[in-house]
Structures are given as structure tokens and as C-alpha cells.
Amino acid sequence: MRIVSGSRKSIPLKAVPGDATRPTTDKVKESLFNILGPYFEGEFVLDLFAGSGSLGLEALSRGANYAVFVEKNGKAVKVLQENVEKARFTEQAEIMKGDARRVLEDLQERGVAFDLIFLDPPYAQIKLYSLAETIIEMGLLKEDGLIICEHAKEVNVEDFIPSASCYRKEQYGSLSISFFEHKRSSTQ
């Protein structure tokens, strides 16, 4: 596993030991970022259920301004910290350890909003995809912001996110990646 492109291209990333997390492969990550646009300019990124931090670090390498990584698994947090340091993004990254819902409340209290949110909870806990709806309701997604969900291909994540539209879905073997944008009404 490595950073695929950008200012930190080819820096190897450490994976979280055990099977508590499943890292996004380099091939899938490269495809995902080619869809999003190969490079960013100043975006704020939230990597929820970050694991090793591979997605958020890739976004930083491609020009995102700042990334918040949320992870509650202690082993994953340690690996994530090592990866952030190895990639030399300590000034552009914040690691928040804890339950995702509580961290989202903390971020809302701070008045933070994100351009790009990666949502990749454990596949067995499909109800956690409803956090995307919570994110929208809390105002944590900026106007024109995107939520990217990685999930098992048989899961219809659209059911959990009624106020956003899925504008693209890609399948890679047993996993899918769904791209959401918030549906904005004319009164908003």
C-alpha cells in the first residue's frame, strides 16, 4: 500500500495489523481519485473510519489543504499516526480518536465543514452509512461537497442517505464505491 500520486507519490504506507480494517487497494484508490479529479486545490477532507489513513493521505498528496482522520481502534490510530508522520503531513492532518458519532458532534461544535468526506465503515455494520445523512443534517458537508462511500457490492447505501443523490457507482470485485452529492432545494 502506498500513496499513488501527487507530492508524496510512492511513499509506502503501513497497514493496520489483523483483520479489523481492510485497506483500499492501490488500484481502487487510483481509480477513485481519477474519477474525483486527479488533483485538488485547497479542499478540506474528512476520512471517517480512517484505518491506516490511506484515502485522506492520498487526498493531501494530491493538493487537499487539510484532513481530519477519525478512527476509534487503538491499533489503527497508532498506524495512522505513523503514516501521517511518514508522509510528512503532520501540519495538515488532525487525528481524532473516538466514536464516529461523538466526533461528528465535536466537529459540528467547532463549526467545521468539509468538501470531501470518505465514509468506509466496517462492512458488517451497514447502518453506519446513515452517518452520511447525519453529516448533511449537521452541516458538516459544504455546498457542492461530496461523500464517497466504500461498501460491499450487495449493499444499497442509497437507502441510508435520502437527502443526497448517488451520481455514480463503481464496482471493483466484491466492493463498490458510491459517489454522493447533497440534493439542494431552491429554498436552501
Short mmCIF file of C-alpha atoms in Angstrom, two decimals:
data_model
loop_
_atom_site.label_atom_id
_atom_site.label_comp_id
_atom_site.label_asym_id
_atom_site.label_seq_id
_atom_site.Cartn_x
_atom_site.Cartn_y
_atom_site.Cartn_z
CA MET A 1 0.00 0.00 0.00
CA ARG A 2 1.35 3.40 -0.97
CA ILE A 3 0.43 6.95 -1.90
CA VAL A 4 -0.37 6.67 -5.61
CA SER A 5 0.13 10.22 -6.88
CA GLY A 6 0.86 13.82 -6.01
CA SER A 7 3.51 15.45 -3.85
CA ARG A 8 4.12 12.29 -1.77
CA LYS A 9 3.85 9.80 -4.64
CA SER A 10 5.21 6.31 -3.92
CA ILE A 11 5.59 6.76 -0.15
CA PRO A 12 4.75 3.34 1.30
CA LEU A 13 2.02 3.25 3.94
CA LYS A 14 1.81 0.84 6.82
CA ALA A 15 -1.33 -1.32 7.05
CA VAL A 16 -3.21 -1.95 10.27
CA PRO A 17 -2.31 -5.46 11.52
CA GLY A 18 -5.12 -8.02 11.79
CA ASP A 19 -8.46 -8.11 10.04
CA ALA A 20 -10.22 -5.30 11.92
CA THR A 21 -9.73 -3.00 8.92
CA ARG A 22 -9.50 -3.61 5.18
CA PRO A 23 -7.34 -1.14 3.31
CA THR A 24 -8.43 0.20 -0.05
CA THR A 25 -6.11 -1.29 -2.66
CA ASP A 26 -3.86 0.99 -4.68
CA LYS A 27 -5.72 0.06 -7.88
CA VAL A 28 -9.12 1.00 -6.41
CA LYS A 29 -7.68 4.15 -4.82
CA GLU A 30 -6.17 5.26 -8.13
CA SER A 31 -9.45 4.69 -9.94
CA LEU A 32 -11.40 6.54 -7.22
CA PHE A 33 -9.15 9.60 -7.40
CA ASN A 34 -9.15 9.61 -11.19
CA ILE A 35 -12.96 9.84 -11.00
CA LEU A 36 -12.84 12.64 -8.42
CA GLY A 37 -10.27 14.52 -10.45
CA PRO A 38 -6.61 13.76 -10.25
CA TYR A 39 -5.66 16.81 -8.18
CA PHE A 40 -7.28 19.08 -5.61
CA GLU A 41 -6.90 22.68 -4.66
CA GLY A 42 -7.42 23.59 -1.02
CA GLU A 43 -10.16 21.13 -0.07
CA PHE A 44 -10.96 20.10 3.48
CA VAL A 45 -11.28 16.32 3.79
CA LEU A 46 -12.87 14.07 6.41
CA ASP A 47 -11.72 10.44 6.46
CA LEU A 48 -14.29 8.70 8.68
CA PHE A 49 -13.35 5.17 9.82
CA ALA A 50 -9.88 6.06 8.56
CA GLY A 51 -7.98 2.87 9.37
CA SER A 52 -4.45 3.45 8.02
CA GLY A 53 -5.49 6.84 6.59
CA SER A 54 -4.79 5.84 3.01
CA LEU A 55 -7.65 7.84 1.43
CA GLY A 56 -7.12 11.04 3.37
CA LEU A 57 -3.37 10.92 2.81
CA GLU A 58 -3.90 10.41 -0.91
CA ALA A 59 -6.13 13.49 -0.97
CA LEU A 60 -3.48 15.53 0.87
CA SER A 61 -0.79 14.35 -1.54
CA ARG A 62 -2.99 15.50 -4.44
CA GLY A 63 -3.42 19.01 -3.06
CA ALA A 64 -6.14 18.93 -0.39
CA ASN A 65 -5.45 21.58 2.23
CA TYR A 66 -6.35 19.73 5.44
CA ALA A 67 -7.64 16.32 6.51
CA VAL A 68 -9.35 15.12 9.66
CA PHE A 69 -8.98 11.40 10.30
CA VAL A 70 -11.48 9.68 12.60
CA GLU A 71 -10.74 6.22 14.00
CA LYS A 72 -11.59 4.51 17.27
CA ASN A 73 -9.45 1.35 17.02
CA GLY A 74 -6.29 1.97 19.07
CA LYS A 75 -4.01 -0.11 16.82
CA ALA A 76 -5.31 1.70 13.75
CA VAL A 77 -4.76 5.10 15.38
CA LYS A 78 -1.12 4.19 16.06
CA VAL A 79 -0.57 3.10 12.44
CA LEU A 80 -2.42 6.19 11.19
CA GLN A 81 -0.15 8.47 13.24
CA GLU A 82 2.92 6.71 11.82
CA ASN A 83 1.61 7.09 8.25
CA VAL A 84 0.83 10.79 8.71
CA GLU A 85 4.35 11.37 10.05
CA LYS A 86 5.99 9.27 7.33
CA ALA A 87 4.12 11.22 4.64
CA ARG A 88 5.13 14.49 6.36
CA PHE A 89 1.56 15.77 6.74
CA THR A 90 1.55 16.43 10.49
CA GLU A 91 0.75 20.14 9.96
CA GLN A 92 -2.14 19.37 7.58
CA ALA A 93 -3.72 16.48 9.46
CA GLU A 94 -5.71 16.01 12.62
CA ILE A 95 -6.36 12.57 14.08
CA MET A 96 -9.44 12.26 16.27
CA LYS A 97 -9.76 9.03 18.23
CA GLY A 98 -13.24 8.01 19.26
CA ASP A 99 -16.74 7.00 18.29
CA ALA A 100 -17.67 8.49 14.92
CA ARG A 101 -20.98 10.00 16.11
CA ARG A 102 -19.33 11.77 19.03
CA VAL A 103 -16.51 13.07 16.87
CA LEU A 104 -19.06 14.42 14.37
CA GLU A 105 -20.75 16.30 17.21
CA ASP A 106 -17.37 17.76 18.24
CA LEU A 107 -16.70 18.85 14.65
CA GLN A 108 -20.14 20.47 14.44
CA GLU A 109 -19.49 22.40 17.65
CA ARG A 110 -16.24 23.67 16.11
CA GLY A 111 -18.14 24.87 13.02
CA VAL A 112 -16.08 22.76 10.62
CA ALA A 113 -17.36 21.76 7.16
CA PHE A 114 -15.77 19.53 4.53
CA ASP A 115 -15.54 19.46 0.75
CA LEU A 116 -14.88 15.73 0.56
CA ILE A 117 -15.90 13.02 3.01
CA PHE A 118 -14.78 9.40 2.83
CA LEU A 119 -17.17 7.04 4.62
CA ASP A 120 -15.84 3.49 4.89
CA PRO A 121 -17.29 1.77 7.99
CA PRO A 122 -16.89 -1.94 8.70
CA TYR A 123 -18.97 -3.75 6.06
CA ALA A 124 -20.88 -5.75 8.68
CA GLN A 125 -22.18 -2.51 10.24
CA ILE A 126 -24.20 -1.23 7.30
CA LYS A 127 -26.36 1.06 9.44
CA LEU A 128 -23.28 3.25 9.90
CA TYR A 129 -23.81 4.52 6.35
CA SER A 130 -26.66 6.55 7.84
CA LEU A 131 -23.89 8.75 9.27
CA ALA A 132 -23.80 10.36 5.82
CA GLU A 133 -27.32 11.65 6.47
CA THR A 134 -26.22 12.83 9.92
CA ILE A 135 -23.26 14.65 8.34
CA ILE A 136 -25.60 16.51 5.97
CA GLU A 137 -28.08 17.37 8.73
CA MET A 138 -25.27 18.70 10.95
CA GLY A 139 -24.00 20.98 8.19
CA LEU A 140 -20.62 19.24 8.01
CA LEU A 141 -20.74 18.94 4.20
CA LYS A 142 -20.00 22.14 2.28
CA GLU A 143 -22.15 23.22 -0.63
CA ASP A 144 -21.06 21.18 -3.66
CA GLY A 145 -19.28 18.78 -1.30
CA LEU A 146 -19.10 15.05 -1.96
CA ILE A 147 -19.50 11.96 0.19
CA ILE A 148 -17.72 8.85 -1.06
CA CYS A 149 -18.89 5.52 0.40
CA GLU A 150 -16.96 2.29 0.06
CA HIS A 151 -19.19 -0.72 0.68
CA ALA A 152 -19.94 -4.34 -0.12
CA LYS A 153 -21.39 -4.54 -3.63
CA GLU A 154 -24.69 -6.04 -2.42
CA VAL A 155 -25.43 -3.12 -0.06
CA ASN A 156 -27.65 -0.35 -1.41
CA VAL A 157 -26.25 2.62 0.52
CA GLU A 158 -28.71 4.98 -1.16
CA ASP A 159 -31.33 3.66 1.29
CA PHE A 160 -29.36 5.21 4.16
CA ILE A 161 -28.80 8.63 2.56
CA PRO A 162 -32.17 10.01 1.36
CA SER A 163 -31.13 13.67 1.17
CA ALA A 164 -28.22 13.04 -1.21
CA SER A 165 -28.15 11.71 -4.72
CA CYS A 166 -25.85 8.96 -5.85
CA TYR A 167 -24.49 10.23 -9.15
CA ARG A 168 -22.03 7.41 -9.80
CA LYS A 169 -21.29 3.90 -8.60
CA GLU A 170 -18.28 1.79 -9.48
CA GLN A 171 -17.74 -1.88 -8.73
CA TYR A 172 -14.36 -3.50 -8.03
CA GLY A 173 -14.78 -7.21 -7.38
CA SER A 174 -16.74 -7.61 -4.13
CA LEU A 175 -16.74 -3.91 -3.27
CA SER A 176 -18.43 -0.85 -4.66
CA ILE A 177 -17.76 2.84 -4.33
CA SER A 178 -20.74 5.19 -4.44
CA PHE A 179 -20.40 8.94 -5.06
CA PHE A 180 -22.97 11.22 -3.43
CA GLU A 181 -23.76 14.90 -3.65
CA HIS A 182 -26.27 16.68 -1.44
CA LYS A 183 -29.63 17.42 -3.07
CA ARG A 184 -30.17 21.13 -2.54
CA SER A 185 -33.60 22.63 -2.79
CA SER A 186 -34.19 26.16 -4.08
CA THR A 187 -35.11 27.26 -0.54
CA GLN A 188 -31.72 26.38 0.91
#
